[in-house]
Amino acid sequence: MASRDIDHRAIEKHVKEINKAYQRAARKYPVTVPVAGQGFTISSGATGVGIERDPQLVALLIWLGVQSSRGYANQDGYITLTGMSSEEVSVLAHALERDGLLASPSASGEIWRITDDGRVELRRLAQLRSDPAARHRYATDAFLRWLYTAAHDQRPTYPTAFLAAAESHFAGEALSGTELAYALARLAHSGLVSKIATEPETVAITIDGIDCVLSGATVSDYLNRTHPGDYYSINATNVVAGTRGNVEQHNHNNALDLSAMREFAELVKQLAPVYGMEPEEEAQLVHDAEILADETSSETAQPGRIRAAYDSVMGALVQIGTTSAALSTTIEQGQQALNIAFGS
């Protein structure tokens, strides 16, 4: 019988090398094409892309714009104002300098001035602050990401806690309680969050909400994604499965490319010991992964059973409280496998 000993150190080293390779590739070859894996249609009405989603960068740029009207600004002044460490402020300044919004004429980098591009960005931020649609889009996206971070285990959460988070600021201005209510209404109507009748009211992220966050798409792009027709399993004259009227009929032998899904199942079984789960949860995860592997290896593979097995595995993965490189890599591969098997 083969040994079941697992070289955890070798696995973690391998996962780190994979992550580094992804990061190098992302820096060298930034994505500039629309996402099409799950049928996402990228919205074309977005009002620019800048630093409006990072409240710390926006705050520093606004302060710099005011100070520079009197000449140069000093790093120590911002440290005194905010109470941040010199290291934190230095990192923010480097980020603005990298984007061409700040210049530092001193060798130490502690004296700053705003650039012409920085003033243009300040004008754009002011326009965004007065754009209700941009604020609504941001509030919806930011709240869903915040809820996933705060309670991806789907536990009930008070939504008003979002207003105390840094993410509740857009383009240098805090979102209002009314804007949060609008965002909640849209998310609940779309099935990305569920409202719970407590006093006061709480909300919980749904499986679809988790899927939206993990997809990397905005809420608008996720909701506007195109759906391929349902897969039907037809044997003689009997229809085994199907729900919508827009149907695509496929033969069992060549309907789906399940190779990536099988590789995902094997990866879960291999890395399960390093996810940091309780023994019972780990055993259940491995069991679910084995079911997924079996379903994807069947000569008469049924899409409905495969998707159910996949959802069980992915649902367990996203509820693991401790994040790690191994877990992130697995979830990413799972998303890619889903796109390959069921994407348009």
mmCIF file of C-alpha atoms in Angstrom, residues 3-318:
data_model
loop_
_atom_site.group_PDB
_atom_site.id
_atom_site.type_symbol
_atom_site.label_atom_id
_atom_site.label_comp_id
_atom_site.label_asym_id
_atom_site.label_seq_id
_atom_site.Cartn_x
_atom_site.Cartn_y
_atom_site.Cartn_z
ATOM 1 C CA SER A 3 2.471 5.743 1.819
ATOM 2 C CA ARG A 4 -0.031 8.511 2.638
ATOM 3 C CA ASP A 5 2.619 10.811 4.132
ATOM 4 C CA ILE A 6 2.375 14.297 2.668
ATOM 5 C CA ASP A 7 5.330 16.642 2.302
ATOM 6 C CA HIS A 8 3.594 19.834 3.446
ATOM 7 C CA ARG A 9 6.726 21.946 3.063
ATOM 8 C CA ALA A 10 7.166 20.877 -0.554
ATOM 9 C CA ILE A 11 3.507 21.626 -1.300
ATOM 10 C CA GLU A 12 3.682 25.096 0.241
ATOM 11 C CA LYS A 13 6.912 25.832 -1.633
ATOM 12 C CA HIS A 14 5.286 24.749 -4.889
ATOM 13 C CA VAL A 15 2.218 26.925 -4.249
ATOM 14 C CA LYS A 16 4.427 29.949 -3.474
ATOM 15 C CA GLU A 17 6.313 29.448 -6.720
ATOM 16 C CA ILE A 18 3.011 29.302 -8.628
ATOM 17 C CA ASN A 19 1.809 32.524 -6.996
ATOM 18 C CA LYS A 20 5.066 34.307 -7.789
ATOM 19 C CA ALA A 21 4.808 33.202 -11.399
ATOM 20 C CA TYR A 22 1.237 34.540 -11.595
ATOM 21 C CA GLN A 23 2.324 37.862 -10.096
ATOM 22 C CA ARG A 24 5.235 38.234 -12.505
ATOM 23 C CA ALA A 25 3.004 37.423 -15.450
ATOM 24 C CA ALA A 26 0.325 39.864 -14.292
ATOM 25 C CA ARG A 27 2.875 42.680 -14.030
ATOM 26 C CA LYS A 28 4.425 41.877 -17.400
ATOM 27 C CA TYR A 29 1.191 41.136 -19.277
ATOM 28 C CA PRO A 30 -1.650 43.172 -17.736
ATOM 29 C CA VAL A 31 -5.131 42.074 -18.738
ATOM 30 C CA THR A 32 -6.609 44.403 -21.358
ATOM 31 C CA VAL A 33 -9.355 42.228 -22.866
ATOM 32 C CA PRO A 34 -12.945 41.679 -21.708
ATOM 33 C CA VAL A 35 -13.629 38.789 -19.344
ATOM 34 C CA ALA A 36 -15.618 36.113 -21.162
ATOM 35 C CA GLY A 37 -15.176 32.966 -19.083
ATOM 36 C CA GLN A 38 -18.628 33.053 -17.494
ATOM 37 C CA GLY A 39 -20.217 35.192 -20.151
ATOM 38 C CA PHE A 40 -19.446 38.493 -18.447
ATOM 39 C CA THR A 41 -20.127 41.602 -20.468
ATOM 40 C CA ILE A 42 -17.921 44.429 -19.237
ATOM 41 C CA SER A 43 -19.935 47.607 -18.809
ATOM 42 C CA SER A 44 -18.839 50.522 -20.947
ATOM 43 C CA GLY A 45 -20.355 53.281 -18.885
ATOM 44 C CA ALA A 46 -17.774 53.419 -16.097
ATOM 45 C CA THR A 47 -16.534 56.916 -15.339
ATOM 46 C CA GLY A 48 -12.796 56.475 -15.511
ATOM 47 C CA VAL A 49 -10.511 54.453 -13.314
ATOM 48 C CA GLY A 50 -8.258 56.073 -10.741
ATOM 49 C CA ILE A 51 -7.660 56.175 -7.011
ATOM 50 C CA GLU A 52 -11.268 56.835 -5.961
ATOM 51 C CA ARG A 53 -11.577 53.365 -4.393
ATOM 52 C CA ASP A 54 -8.619 53.909 -2.054
ATOM 53 C CA PRO A 55 -9.642 56.395 0.670
ATOM 54 C CA GLN A 56 -6.101 56.788 2.019
ATOM 55 C CA LEU A 57 -4.639 57.754 -1.352
ATOM 56 C CA VAL A 58 -7.527 60.137 -2.022
ATOM 57 C CA ALA A 59 -7.133 61.805 1.381
ATOM 58 C CA LEU A 60 -3.419 62.348 0.842
ATOM 59 C CA LEU A 61 -3.932 63.770 -2.657
ATOM 60 C CA ILE A 62 -6.658 66.179 -1.483
ATOM 61 C CA TRP A 63 -4.448 67.356 1.399
ATOM 62 C CA LEU A 64 -1.529 67.730 -0.985
ATOM 63 C CA GLY A 65 -3.653 69.850 -3.338
ATOM 64 C CA VAL A 66 -4.484 72.257 -0.508
ATOM 65 C CA GLN A 67 -0.911 72.439 0.800
ATOM 66 C CA SER A 68 0.666 72.882 -2.615
ATOM 67 C CA SER A 69 -1.309 76.080 -3.163
ATOM 68 C CA ARG A 70 1.168 77.582 -0.661
ATOM 69 C CA GLY A 71 4.200 75.874 -2.156
ATOM 70 C CA TYR A 72 5.651 72.517 -1.221
ATOM 71 C CA ALA A 73 4.171 70.156 1.360
ATOM 72 C CA ASN A 74 6.100 68.351 4.067
ATOM 73 C CA GLN A 75 5.647 64.687 4.945
ATOM 74 C CA ASP A 76 5.893 65.466 8.666
ATOM 75 C CA GLY A 77 2.828 67.691 8.425
ATOM 76 C CA TYR A 78 0.687 64.833 7.143
ATOM 77 C CA ILE A 79 2.055 62.447 9.768
ATOM 78 C CA THR A 80 1.096 64.932 12.487
ATOM 79 C CA LEU A 81 -2.366 65.439 10.990
ATOM 80 C CA THR A 82 -3.280 61.769 10.591
ATOM 81 C CA GLY A 83 -1.250 60.003 13.257
ATOM 82 C CA MET A 84 -0.028 57.504 10.677
ATOM 83 C CA SER A 85 3.505 56.147 10.811
ATOM 84 C CA SER A 86 6.195 57.585 8.555
ATOM 85 C CA GLU A 87 6.443 54.199 6.826
ATOM 86 C CA GLU A 88 2.698 54.156 6.010
ATOM 87 C CA VAL A 89 2.764 57.710 4.705
ATOM 88 C CA SER A 90 5.896 57.012 2.659
ATOM 89 C CA VAL A 91 4.202 54.052 0.964
ATOM 90 C CA LEU A 92 1.183 56.207 0.062
ATOM 91 C CA ALA A 93 3.440 58.919 -1.324
ATOM 92 C CA HIS A 94 5.329 56.403 -3.452
ATOM 93 C CA ALA A 95 2.026 55.122 -4.837
ATOM 94 C CA LEU A 96 0.965 58.628 -5.880
ATOM 95 C CA GLU A 97 4.426 59.314 -7.299
ATOM 96 C CA ARG A 98 4.304 56.072 -9.292
ATOM 97 C CA ASP A 99 1.032 57.221 -10.853
ATOM 98 C CA GLY A 100 2.468 60.636 -11.680
ATOM 99 C CA LEU A 101 0.222 62.519 -9.234
ATOM 100 C CA LEU A 102 2.971 63.596 -6.817
ATOM 101 C CA ALA A 103 6.564 64.729 -7.273
ATOM 102 C CA SER A 104 9.327 64.857 -4.699
ATOM 103 C CA PRO A 105 12.133 67.284 -5.455
ATOM 104 C CA SER A 106 14.127 66.263 -2.358
ATOM 105 C CA ALA A 107 16.457 63.285 -2.298
ATOM 106 C CA SER A 108 14.869 62.070 0.945
ATOM 107 C CA GLY A 109 11.392 62.075 -0.574
ATOM 108 C CA GLU A 110 9.975 63.975 2.400
ATOM 109 C CA ILE A 111 9.112 67.163 0.477
ATOM 110 C CA TRP A 112 6.242 66.909 -1.983
ATOM 111 C CA ARG A 113 4.357 68.891 -4.586
ATOM 112 C CA ILE A 114 1.293 67.973 -6.603
ATOM 113 C CA THR A 115 1.791 67.522 -10.346
ATOM 114 C CA ASP A 116 -0.417 68.722 -13.198
ATOM 115 C CA ASP A 117 -1.744 65.179 -13.534
ATOM 116 C CA GLY A 118 -2.516 65.283 -9.833
ATOM 117 C CA ARG A 119 -4.646 68.398 -10.282
ATOM 118 C CA VAL A 120 -6.473 66.739 -13.170
ATOM 119 C CA GLU A 121 -7.164 63.752 -10.903
ATOM 120 C CA LEU A 122 -8.503 66.051 -8.177
ATOM 121 C CA ARG A 123 -10.941 67.535 -10.700
ATOM 122 C CA ARG A 124 -12.051 64.044 -11.763
ATOM 123 C CA LEU A 125 -12.584 63.031 -8.128
ATOM 124 C CA ALA A 126 -14.743 66.104 -7.567
ATOM 125 C CA GLN A 127 -16.871 65.146 -10.580
ATOM 126 C CA LEU A 128 -17.252 61.593 -9.264
ATOM 127 C CA ARG A 129 -18.381 62.840 -5.850
ATOM 128 C CA SER A 130 -21.315 64.618 -7.518
ATOM 129 C CA ASP A 131 -22.241 61.674 -9.794
ATOM 130 C CA PRO A 132 -25.107 59.695 -8.158
ATOM 131 C CA ALA A 133 -24.734 56.729 -10.534
ATOM 132 C CA ALA A 134 -21.000 56.393 -9.853
ATOM 133 C CA ARG A 135 -21.619 56.593 -6.117
ATOM 134 C CA HIS A 136 -24.390 53.966 -6.324
ATOM 135 C CA ARG A 137 -22.207 51.576 -8.355
ATOM 136 C CA TYR A 138 -19.369 51.974 -5.893
ATOM 137 C CA ALA A 139 -21.606 51.545 -2.833
ATOM 138 C CA THR A 140 -23.017 48.306 -4.234
ATOM 139 C CA ASP A 141 -19.615 46.836 -5.134
ATOM 140 C CA ALA A 142 -17.867 48.014 -1.979
ATOM 141 C CA PHE A 143 -20.554 46.759 0.404
ATOM 142 C CA LEU A 144 -20.623 43.294 -1.168
ATOM 143 C CA ARG A 145 -16.812 42.984 -0.974
ATOM 144 C CA TRP A 146 -16.861 44.262 2.610
ATOM 145 C CA LEU A 147 -19.582 41.777 3.575
ATOM 146 C CA TYR A 148 -17.629 38.919 2.014
ATOM 147 C CA THR A 149 -14.518 39.919 3.970
ATOM 148 C CA ALA A 150 -16.442 40.384 7.206
ATOM 149 C CA ALA A 151 -18.699 37.318 6.973
ATOM 150 C CA HIS A 152 -17.991 35.014 4.041
ATOM 151 C CA ASP A 153 -19.269 32.190 6.282
ATOM 152 C CA GLN A 154 -22.739 33.713 5.641
ATOM 153 C CA ARG A 155 -23.362 34.676 9.263
ATOM 154 C CA PRO A 156 -25.846 37.538 9.849
ATOM 155 C CA THR A 157 -24.136 40.934 9.943
ATOM 156 C CA TYR A 158 -25.356 44.434 10.783
ATOM 157 C CA PRO A 159 -25.053 46.381 7.503
ATOM 158 C CA THR A 160 -24.619 49.751 9.226
ATOM 159 C CA ALA A 161 -21.164 48.611 10.409
ATOM 160 C CA PHE A 162 -20.049 49.224 6.822
ATOM 161 C CA LEU A 163 -20.423 52.980 7.321
ATOM 162 C CA ALA A 164 -17.613 52.899 9.905
ATOM 163 C CA ALA A 165 -15.242 51.089 7.524
ATOM 164 C CA ALA A 166 -12.688 52.804 5.306
ATOM 165 C CA GLU A 167 -14.400 51.248 2.269
ATOM 166 C CA SER A 168 -17.461 53.437 2.859
ATOM 167 C CA HIS A 169 -15.607 56.450 1.418
ATOM 168 C CA PHE A 170 -15.725 57.132 -2.318
ATOM 169 C CA ALA A 171 -13.569 59.706 -4.080
ATOM 170 C CA GLY A 172 -12.861 61.429 -0.766
ATOM 171 C CA GLU A 173 -16.400 61.605 0.624
ATOM 172 C CA ALA A 174 -18.306 59.283 2.960
ATOM 173 C CA LEU A 175 -21.323 57.411 1.646
ATOM 174 C CA SER A 176 -24.617 58.159 3.350
ATOM 175 C CA GLY A 177 -27.021 55.823 5.094
ATOM 176 C CA THR A 178 -29.478 56.388 2.240
ATOM 177 C CA GLU A 179 -26.890 55.301 -0.316
ATOM 178 C CA LEU A 180 -26.223 52.174 1.734
ATOM 179 C CA ALA A 181 -29.966 51.446 1.787
ATOM 180 C CA TYR A 182 -30.121 51.762 -2.018
ATOM 181 C CA ALA A 183 -27.150 49.390 -2.379
ATOM 182 C CA LEU A 184 -28.740 46.858 -0.011
ATOM 183 C CA ALA A 185 -32.026 46.988 -1.907
ATOM 184 C CA ARG A 186 -30.283 46.257 -5.200
ATOM 185 C CA LEU A 187 -28.166 43.444 -3.771
ATOM 186 C CA ALA A 188 -31.137 41.832 -2.040
ATOM 187 C CA HIS A 189 -33.323 42.106 -5.142
ATOM 188 C CA SER A 190 -30.569 40.461 -7.209
ATOM 189 C CA GLY A 191 -30.121 37.630 -4.707
ATOM 190 C CA LEU A 192 -26.533 38.512 -3.801
ATOM 191 C CA VAL A 193 -27.424 39.177 -0.156
ATOM 192 C CA SER A 194 -30.373 38.047 1.928
ATOM 193 C CA LYS A 195 -32.096 40.182 4.528
ATOM 194 C CA ILE A 196 -32.793 38.590 7.898
ATOM 195 C CA ALA A 197 -35.748 39.695 9.998
ATOM 196 C CA THR A 198 -33.879 40.591 13.178
ATOM 197 C CA GLU A 199 -34.134 43.767 15.233
ATOM 198 C CA PRO A 200 -32.262 45.698 13.983
ATOM 199 C CA GLU A 201 -32.164 44.061 10.551
ATOM 200 C CA THR A 202 -29.125 42.005 9.572
ATOM 201 C CA VAL A 203 -27.988 40.673 6.200
ATOM 202 C CA ALA A 204 -25.972 37.701 4.982
ATOM 203 C CA ILE A 205 -24.102 37.131 1.754
ATOM 204 C CA THR A 206 -25.541 34.392 -0.454
ATOM 205 C CA ILE A 207 -23.753 31.773 -2.547
ATOM 206 C CA ASP A 208 -24.375 33.958 -5.611
ATOM 207 C CA GLY A 209 -22.888 36.911 -3.744
ATOM 208 C CA ILE A 210 -19.789 34.887 -2.908
ATOM 209 C CA ASP A 211 -19.557 33.806 -6.554
ATOM 210 C CA CYS A 212 -19.757 37.452 -7.646
ATOM 211 C CA VAL A 213 -16.905 38.506 -5.356
ATOM 212 C CA LEU A 214 -14.712 35.555 -6.318
ATOM 213 C CA SER A 215 -15.321 36.182 -10.028
ATOM 214 C CA GLY A 216 -13.606 39.568 -9.736
ATOM 215 C CA ALA A 217 -16.424 41.208 -11.706
ATOM 216 C CA THR A 218 -18.407 44.233 -10.614
ATOM 217 C CA VAL A 219 -21.964 43.650 -9.466
ATOM 218 C CA SER A 220 -23.280 45.163 -12.707
ATOM 219 C CA ASP A 221 -21.087 42.950 -14.890
ATOM 220 C CA TYR A 222 -21.945 39.870 -12.846
ATOM 221 C CA LEU A 223 -25.683 40.511 -13.116
ATOM 222 C CA ASN A 224 -25.434 41.294 -16.842
ATOM 223 C CA ARG A 225 -23.472 38.144 -17.660
ATOM 224 C CA THR A 226 -24.896 35.986 -20.421
ATOM 225 C CA HIS A 227 -26.150 32.540 -19.488
ATOM 226 C CA PRO A 228 -25.625 29.568 -21.786
ATOM 227 C CA GLY A 229 -28.724 27.447 -22.247
ATOM 228 C CA ASP A 230 -29.308 24.612 -19.786
ATOM 229 C CA TYR A 231 -27.761 21.272 -20.546
ATOM 230 C CA TYR A 232 -30.220 18.430 -21.064
ATOM 231 C CA SER A 233 -29.415 14.765 -20.637
ATOM 232 C CA ILE A 234 -31.463 12.922 -23.217
ATOM 233 C CA ASN A 235 -31.776 9.156 -23.247
ATOM 234 C CA ALA A 236 -34.095 7.830 -25.942
ATOM 235 C CA THR A 237 -37.264 9.925 -25.540
ATOM 236 C CA ASN A 238 -36.840 10.919 -21.891
ATOM 237 C CA VAL A 239 -35.640 14.353 -20.814
ATOM 238 C CA VAL A 240 -33.727 13.889 -17.578
ATOM 239 C CA ALA A 241 -32.911 17.483 -16.583
ATOM 240 C CA GLY A 242 -33.606 21.041 -17.692
ATOM 241 C CA THR A 243 -35.211 24.252 -16.533
ATOM 242 C CA ARG A 244 -35.171 27.072 -19.100
ATOM 243 C CA GLY A 245 -36.685 27.343 -22.527
ATOM 244 C CA ASN A 246 -33.378 28.256 -24.176
ATOM 245 C CA VAL A 247 -31.893 24.788 -24.542
ATOM 246 C CA GLU A 248 -28.599 23.462 -25.862
ATOM 247 C CA GLN A 249 -28.606 19.709 -26.472
ATOM 248 C CA HIS A 250 -25.286 17.882 -26.076
ATOM 249 C CA ASN A 251 -24.148 14.303 -26.241
ATOM 250 C CA HIS A 252 -22.637 12.881 -23.053
ATOM 251 C CA ASN A 253 -19.306 12.019 -24.624
ATOM 252 C CA ASN A 254 -18.381 15.474 -25.863
ATOM 253 C CA ALA A 255 -20.725 17.932 -24.120
ATOM 254 C CA LEU A 256 -18.255 19.241 -21.555
ATOM 255 C CA ASP A 257 -14.531 19.651 -21.171
ATOM 256 C CA LEU A 258 -14.139 18.165 -17.708
ATOM 257 C CA SER A 259 -10.360 17.795 -17.597
ATOM 258 C CA ALA A 260 -9.846 21.016 -15.624
ATOM 259 C CA MET A 261 -12.648 20.051 -13.223
ATOM 260 C CA ARG A 262 -10.976 16.693 -12.557
ATOM 261 C CA GLU A 263 -7.643 18.437 -11.955
ATOM 262 C CA PHE A 264 -9.382 20.800 -9.527
ATOM 263 C CA ALA A 265 -10.844 17.852 -7.584
ATOM 264 C CA GLU A 266 -7.432 16.195 -7.375
ATOM 265 C CA LEU A 267 -5.805 19.454 -6.227
ATOM 266 C CA VAL A 268 -8.358 19.790 -3.406
ATOM 267 C CA LYS A 269 -7.666 16.235 -2.241
ATOM 268 C CA GLN A 270 -3.916 16.846 -2.353
ATOM 269 C CA LEU A 271 -3.908 20.191 -0.539
ATOM 270 C CA ALA A 272 -6.733 19.537 1.949
ATOM 271 C CA PRO A 273 -4.282 18.880 4.832
ATOM 272 C CA VAL A 274 -2.720 22.346 4.504
ATOM 273 C CA TYR A 275 -5.946 24.402 4.548
ATOM 274 C CA GLY A 276 -6.046 24.448 8.354
ATOM 275 C CA MET A 277 -9.486 22.829 8.691
ATOM 276 C CA GLU A 278 -10.824 20.790 11.571
ATOM 277 C CA PRO A 279 -10.361 17.013 10.979
ATOM 278 C CA GLU A 280 -14.083 16.402 10.441
ATOM 279 C CA GLU A 281 -14.376 19.302 7.992
ATOM 280 C CA GLU A 282 -11.249 18.154 6.144
ATOM 281 C CA ALA A 283 -12.625 14.635 5.816
ATOM 282 C CA GLN A 284 -15.924 15.969 4.446
ATOM 283 C CA LEU A 285 -14.080 18.180 1.946
ATOM 284 C CA VAL A 286 -12.002 15.250 0.693
ATOM 285 C CA HIS A 287 -15.168 13.153 0.420
ATOM 286 C CA ASP A 288 -16.903 15.861 -1.635
ATOM 287 C CA ALA A 289 -13.813 16.207 -3.861
ATOM 288 C CA GLU A 290 -13.828 12.450 -4.463
ATOM 289 C CA ILE A 291 -17.478 12.658 -5.525
ATOM 290 C CA LEU A 292 -16.588 15.483 -7.932
ATOM 291 C CA ALA A 293 -13.719 13.435 -9.343
ATOM 292 C CA ASP A 294 -16.015 10.441 -9.830
ATOM 293 C CA GLU A 295 -18.745 12.497 -11.497
ATOM 294 C CA THR A 296 -16.314 14.116 -13.928
ATOM 295 C CA SER A 297 -14.783 10.740 -14.790
ATOM 296 C CA SER A 298 -18.081 9.044 -15.603
ATOM 297 C CA GLU A 299 -18.727 8.033 -19.207
ATOM 298 C CA THR A 300 -22.260 9.386 -18.802
ATOM 299 C CA ALA A 301 -21.369 12.565 -16.950
ATOM 300 C CA GLN A 302 -24.417 14.610 -15.946
ATOM 301 C CA PRO A 303 -23.892 18.400 -15.761
ATOM 302 C CA GLY A 304 -26.401 18.820 -12.937
ATOM 303 C CA ARG A 305 -24.651 16.284 -10.715
ATOM 304 C CA ILE A 306 -21.232 17.745 -11.578
ATOM 305 C CA ARG A 307 -22.343 21.265 -10.719
ATOM 306 C CA ALA A 308 -23.872 20.102 -7.432
ATOM 307 C CA ALA A 309 -20.639 18.326 -6.488
ATOM 308 C CA TYR A 310 -18.591 21.357 -7.508
ATOM 309 C CA ASP A 311 -20.776 23.706 -5.439
ATOM 310 C CA SER A 312 -20.297 21.477 -2.371
ATOM 311 C CA VAL A 313 -16.502 21.608 -2.735
ATOM 312 C CA MET A 314 -16.293 25.318 -3.515
ATOM 313 C CA GLY A 315 -18.775 26.178 -0.775
ATOM 314 C CA ALA A 316 -16.552 24.445 1.793
ATOM 315 C CA LEU A 317 -13.435 26.182 0.462
ATOM 316 C CA VAL A 318 -14.818 29.732 0.631
#
